[in-house]
Amino acid sequence: MLKLYIFNKKLDEKGNHEVHHVNCAHLPDSLNQKWLGHFLNCEEALDYAKRTYHRENFDGCYWCSPLCHDRT
Ligand SMILES: [Zn+2]
């Protein structure tokens, strides 16, 4: 099942854009949400975000995307 992912336009305290799926209970303010698209999982969403924005500083949300959180 594809899920819609967004990321926070604002950087978190570690300098990352946090990536969430839209059902997360900890979404940023709607003004700070940037639409990414529909993906199977957070890895695909992060991969797409990095390729699209040519940045590496995307991180999965601790709550909704723990498998993609803080992996370095
Ligand atoms: Zn989240």
Tab-separated table of N, CA, C and O and ligand atoms in Angstrom:
chain	number	residue	atom	x	y	z
A	1	MET	N	0.833	-1.208	0.000
A	1	MET	CA	0.000	0.000	0.000
A	1	MET	C	0.865	1.255	0.000
A	1	MET	O	1.707	1.430	0.867
A	2	LEU	N	0.608	2.115	-0.951
A	2	LEU	CA	1.366	3.357	-0.999
A	2	LEU	C	0.847	4.336	0.050
A	2	LEU	O	-0.340	4.404	0.313
A	3	LYS	N	1.769	5.053	0.632
A	3	LYS	CA	1.397	6.072	1.599
A	3	LYS	C	1.961	7.409	1.142
A	3	LYS	O	3.008	7.480	0.519
A	4	LEU	N	1.220	8.451	1.470
A	4	LEU	CA	1.657	9.793	1.114
A	4	LEU	C	2.643	10.318	2.160
A	4	LEU	O	2.377	10.268	3.362
A	5	TYR	N	3.760	10.795	1.679
A	5	TYR	CA	4.788	11.334	2.567
A	5	TYR	C	4.982	12.831	2.349
A	5	TYR	O	4.853	13.326	1.226
A	6	ILE	N	5.314	13.483	3.421
A	6	ILE	CA	5.650	14.914	3.373
A	6	ILE	C	6.952	15.114	4.166
A	6	ILE	O	7.379	14.232	4.889
A	7	PHE	N	7.562	16.270	4.001
A	7	PHE	CA	8.657	16.564	4.919
A	7	PHE	C	8.487	17.961	5.485
A	7	PHE	O	7.717	18.785	4.957
A	8	ASN	N	9.187	18.203	6.556
A	8	ASN	CA	9.131	19.498	7.229
A	8	ASN	C	10.108	20.445	6.548
A	8	ASN	O	11.292	20.161	6.439
A	9	LYS	N	9.582	21.589	6.084
A	9	LYS	CA	10.455	22.562	5.427
A	9	LYS	C	11.468	23.135	6.406
A	9	LYS	O	12.537	23.588	6.007
A	10	LYS	N	11.086	23.151	7.665
A	10	LYS	CA	12.005	23.652	8.680
A	10	LYS	C	12.970	22.548	9.096
A	10	LYS	O	12.605	21.371	9.131
A	11	LEU	N	14.165	22.929	9.448
A	11	LEU	CA	15.150	21.956	9.902
A	11	LEU	C	14.940	21.640	11.381
A	11	LEU	O	14.550	22.505	12.164
A	12	ASP	N	15.206	20.375	11.737
A	12	ASP	CA	15.141	20.041	13.153
A	12	ASP	C	16.464	20.418	13.831
A	12	ASP	O	17.345	21.011	13.213
A	13	GLU	N	16.600	20.078	15.104
A	13	GLU	CA	17.779	20.518	15.854
A	13	GLU	C	19.077	19.904	15.341
A	13	GLU	O	20.152	20.375	15.654
A	14	LYS	N	18.943	18.848	14.543
A	14	LYS	CA	20.147	18.228	13.972
A	14	LYS	C	20.419	18.700	12.544
A	14	LYS	O	21.305	18.189	11.874
A	15	GLY	N	19.620	19.648	12.077
A	15	GLY	CA	19.824	20.163	10.727
A	15	GLY	C	19.200	19.307	9.647
A	15	GLY	O	19.596	19.374	8.487
A	16	ASN	N	18.229	18.478	10.040
A	16	ASN	CA	17.576	17.602	9.068
A	16	ASN	C	16.136	18.026	8.799
A	16	ASN	O	15.465	18.586	9.676
A	17	HIS	N	15.691	17.720	7.591
A	17	HIS	CA	14.278	17.825	7.271
A	17	HIS	C	13.633	16.503	7.668
A	17	HIS	O	13.997	15.456	7.134
A	18	GLU	N	12.702	16.538	8.557
A	18	GLU	CA	12.082	15.313	9.013
A	18	GLU	C	10.988	14.887	8.029
A	18	GLU	O	10.157	15.677	7.621
A	19	VAL	N	11.023	13.606	7.678
A	19	VAL	CA	10.056	13.048	6.725
A	19	VAL	C	8.980	12.285	7.495
A	19	VAL	O	9.282	11.455	8.356
A	20	HIS	N	7.708	12.574	7.175
A	20	HIS	CA	6.565	11.944	7.836
A	20	HIS	C	5.627	11.369	6.793
A	20	HIS	O	5.541	11.876	5.686
A	21	HIS	N	4.866	10.344	7.190
A	21	HIS	CA	3.710	10.051	6.343
A	21	HIS	C	2.517	10.809	6.910
A	21	HIS	O	2.520	11.209	8.081
A	22	VAL	N	1.532	11.040	6.067
A	22	VAL	CA	0.498	12.026	6.421
A	22	VAL	C	-0.390	11.612	7.585
A	22	VAL	O	-1.123	12.448	8.105
A	23	ASN	N	-0.331	10.363	8.006
A	23	ASN	CA	-1.149	9.963	9.149
A	23	ASN	C	-0.416	10.098	10.473
A	23	ASN	O	-0.941	9.708	11.510
A	24	CYS	N	0.765	10.642	10.427
A	24	CYS	CA	1.555	10.783	11.645
A	24	CYS	C	0.856	11.722	12.632
A	24	CYS	O	0.262	12.726	12.239
A	25	ALA	N	0.978	11.408	13.909
A	25	ALA	CA	0.383	12.260	14.945
A	25	ALA	C	1.279	13.448	15.269
A	25	ALA	O	0.910	14.310	16.047
A	26	HIS	N	2.452	13.485	14.678
A	26	HIS	CA	3.420	14.542	15.005
A	26	HIS	C	3.819	15.345	13.770
A	26	HIS	O	4.989	15.693	13.599
A	27	LEU	N	2.850	15.602	12.919
A	27	LEU	CA	3.138	16.368	11.709
A	27	LEU	C	3.498	17.814	12.056
A	27	LEU	O	2.987	18.371	13.019
A	28	PRO	N	4.364	18.418	11.255
A	28	PRO	CA	4.627	19.850	11.439
A	28	PRO	C	3.402	20.673	11.037
A	28	PRO	O	2.476	20.162	10.389
A	29	ASP	N	3.403	21.908	11.432
A	29	ASP	CA	2.409	22.882	11.009
A	29	ASP	C	2.200	22.771	9.495
A	29	ASP	O	3.167	22.629	8.748
A	30	SER	N	0.949	22.850	9.055
A	30	SER	CA	0.689	22.648	7.626
A	30	SER	C	1.464	23.624	6.738
A	30	SER	O	1.810	23.297	5.603
A	31	LEU	N	1.755	24.797	7.255
A	31	LEU	CA	2.543	25.760	6.476
A	31	LEU	C	3.946	25.259	6.209
A	31	LEU	O	4.595	25.663	5.248
A	32	ASN	N	4.423	24.378	7.066
A	32	ASN	CA	5.795	23.875	6.939
A	32	ASN	C	5.874	22.510	6.279
A	32	ASN	O	6.936	21.899	6.228
A	33	GLN	N	4.731	22.028	5.780
A	33	GLN	CA	4.747	20.724	5.132
A	33	GLN	C	5.005	20.855	3.639
A	33	GLN	O	4.389	21.666	2.969
A	34	LYS	N	5.915	20.032	3.154
A	34	LYS	CA	6.173	19.982	1.715
A	34	LYS	C	5.829	18.578	1.234
A	34	LYS	O	6.338	17.589	1.761
A	35	TRP	N	4.992	18.516	0.238
A	35	TRP	CA	4.504	17.261	-0.304
A	35	TRP	C	5.628	16.514	-1.035
A	35	TRP	O	6.314	17.104	-1.866
A	36	LEU	N	5.791	15.241	-0.738
A	36	LEU	CA	6.798	14.447	-1.463
A	36	LEU	C	6.151	13.538	-2.505
A	36	LEU	O	6.585	13.480	-3.644
A	37	GLY	N	5.144	12.794	-2.088
A	37	GLY	CA	4.469	11.890	-3.007
A	37	GLY	C	4.134	10.583	-2.319
A	37	GLY	O	4.316	10.445	-1.106
A	38	HIS	N	3.655	9.640	-3.109
A	38	HIS	CA	3.242	8.345	-2.557
A	38	HIS	C	4.357	7.327	-2.707
A	38	HIS	O	4.903	7.150	-3.797
A	39	PHE	N	4.651	6.652	-1.612
A	39	PHE	CA	5.728	5.658	-1.618
A	39	PHE	C	5.318	4.453	-0.789
A	39	PHE	O	4.444	4.530	0.066
A	40	LEU	N	6.020	3.346	-1.049
A	40	LEU	CA	5.761	2.121	-0.303
A	40	LEU	C	6.227	2.228	1.133
A	40	LEU	O	5.622	1.665	2.043
A	41	ASN	N	7.333	2.924	1.331
A	41	ASN	CA	7.896	2.993	2.676
A	41	ASN	C	8.763	4.243	2.804
A	41	ASN	O	9.007	4.963	1.825
A	42	CYS	N	9.246	4.469	4.005
A	42	CYS	CA	10.004	5.687	4.266
A	42	CYS	C	11.336	5.701	3.515
A	42	CYS	O	11.825	6.759	3.144
A	43	GLU	N	11.915	4.528	3.290
A	43	GLU	CA	13.183	4.498	2.561
A	43	GLU	C	13.023	5.072	1.162
A	43	GLU	O	13.862	5.825	0.685
A	44	GLU	N	11.959	4.691	0.504
A	44	GLU	CA	11.729	5.217	-0.839
A	44	GLU	C	11.459	6.712	-0.800
A	44	GLU	O	11.905	7.460	-1.671
A	45	ALA	N	10.741	7.136	0.214
A	45	ALA	CA	10.437	8.563	0.339
A	45	ALA	C	11.715	9.369	0.576
A	45	ALA	O	11.937	10.411	-0.040
A	46	LEU	N	12.575	8.878	1.452
A	46	LEU	CA	13.824	9.574	1.729
A	46	LEU	C	14.727	9.592	0.493
A	46	LEU	O	15.353	10.599	0.180
A	47	ASP	N	14.774	8.468	-0.174
A	47	ASP	CA	15.600	8.361	-1.358
A	47	ASP	C	15.153	9.370	-2.414
A	47	ASP	O	15.954	10.080	-3.016
A	48	TYR	N	13.840	9.446	-2.605
A	48	TYR	CA	13.285	10.391	-3.566
A	48	TYR	C	13.595	11.829	-3.156
A	48	TYR	O	14.008	12.645	-3.979
A	49	ALA	N	13.431	12.131	-1.877
A	49	ALA	CA	13.680	13.490	-1.388
A	49	ALA	C	15.140	13.876	-1.628
A	49	ALA	O	15.432	14.985	-2.098
A	50	LYS	N	16.050	12.976	-1.341
A	50	LYS	CA	17.478	13.268	-1.520
A	50	LYS	C	17.820	13.501	-2.983
A	50	LYS	O	18.570	14.407	-3.323
A	51	ARG	N	17.245	12.680	-3.847
A	51	ARG	CA	17.522	12.827	-5.284
A	51	ARG	C	16.889	14.099	-5.833
A	51	ARG	O	17.456	14.792	-6.678
A	52	THR	N	15.701	14.414	-5.367
A	52	THR	CA	14.971	15.556	-5.909
A	52	THR	C	15.558	16.884	-5.455
A	52	THR	O	15.648	17.829	-6.226
A	53	TYR	N	15.942	16.935	-4.186
A	53	TYR	CA	16.408	18.207	-3.644
A	53	TYR	C	17.927	18.293	-3.547
A	53	TYR	O	18.470	19.287	-3.080
A	54	HIS	N	18.611	17.234	-3.995
A	54	HIS	CA	20.074	17.201	-4.005
A	54	HIS	C	20.662	17.553	-2.651
A	54	HIS	O	21.577	18.348	-2.531
A	55	ARG	N	20.062	16.984	-1.630
A	55	ARG	CA	20.548	17.173	-0.265
A	55	ARG	C	20.496	15.831	0.438
A	55	ARG	O	19.700	14.969	0.090
A	56	GLU	N	21.310	15.698	1.447
A	56	GLU	CA	21.327	14.451	2.205
A	56	GLU	C	20.626	14.579	3.549
A	56	GLU	O	20.442	13.597	4.263
A	57	ASN	N	20.268	15.816	3.912
A	57	ASN	CA	19.777	16.023	5.266
A	57	ASN	C	18.277	15.786	5.420
A	57	ASN	O	17.528	16.653	5.843
A	58	PHE	N	17.862	14.577	5.097
A	58	PHE	CA	16.498	14.147	5.366
A	58	PHE	C	16.567	12.992	6.352
A	58	PHE	O	17.464	12.158	6.276
A	59	ASP	N	15.618	12.984	7.260
A	59	ASP	CA	15.621	11.957	8.289
A	59	ASP	C	14.185	11.518	8.544
A	59	ASP	O	13.282	12.347	8.575
A	60	GLY	N	13.972	10.230	8.725
A	60	GLY	CA	12.632	9.742	9.013
A	60	GLY	C	12.188	10.146	10.408
A	60	GLY	O	12.993	10.230	11.334
A	61	CYS	N	10.911	10.402	10.537
A	61	CYS	CA	10.340	10.778	11.829
A	61	CYS	C	10.452	9.633	12.828
A	61	CYS	O	10.215	8.476	12.500
A	62	TYR	N	10.782	9.975	14.048
A	62	TYR	CA	10.904	8.987	15.126
A	62	TYR	C	9.600	8.218	15.323
A	62	TYR	O	9.603	7.025	15.607
A	63	TRP	N	8.480	8.899	15.169
A	63	TRP	CA	7.180	8.306	15.479
A	63	TRP	C	6.607	7.488	14.335
A	63	TRP	O	6.140	6.380	14.535
A	64	CYS	N	6.590	8.042	13.131
A	64	CYS	CA	5.901	7.350	12.033
A	64	CYS	C	6.850	6.594	11.121
A	64	CYS	O	6.409	5.750	10.349
A	65	SER	N	8.144	6.925	11.166
A	65	SER	CA	9.099	6.267	10.266
A	65	SER	C	10.351	5.852	11.025
A	65	SER	O	11.466	6.214	10.655
A	66	PRO	N	10.174	5.088	12.111
A	66	PRO	CA	11.320	4.755	12.969
A	66	PRO	C	12.418	3.991	12.225
A	66	PRO	O	13.590	4.102	12.587
A	67	LEU	N	12.040	3.242	11.193
A	67	LEU	CA	13.062	2.497	10.451
A	67	LEU	C	13.999	3.415	9.696
A	67	LEU	O	15.106	3.019	9.328
A	68	CYS	N	13.576	4.639	9.453
A	68	CYS	CA	14.391	5.593	8.712
A	68	CYS	C	14.918	6.702	9.610
A	68	CYS	O	15.453	7.687	9.138
A	69	HIS	N	14.730	6.523	10.908
A	69	HIS	CA	15.130	7.582	11.819
A	69	HIS	C	16.583	7.406	12.259
A	69	HIS	O	16.956	6.314	12.679
A	70	ASP	N	17.339	8.503	12.143
A	70	ASP	CA	18.677	8.548	12.734
A	70	ASP	C	19.596	7.424	12.275
A	70	ASP	O	20.319	6.849	13.069
A	71	ARG	N	19.581	7.135	11.022
A	71	ARG	CA	20.489	6.092	10.534
A	71	ARG	C	21.655	6.749	9.829
A	71	ARG	O	21.518	7.303	8.742
A	72	THR	N	22.784	6.735	10.455
A	72	THR	CA	23.965	7.298	9.793
A	72	THR	C	25.147	6.372	9.983
A	72	THR	O	25.137	5.553	10.883
B	1	ZN	ZN	6.044	11.461	11.725
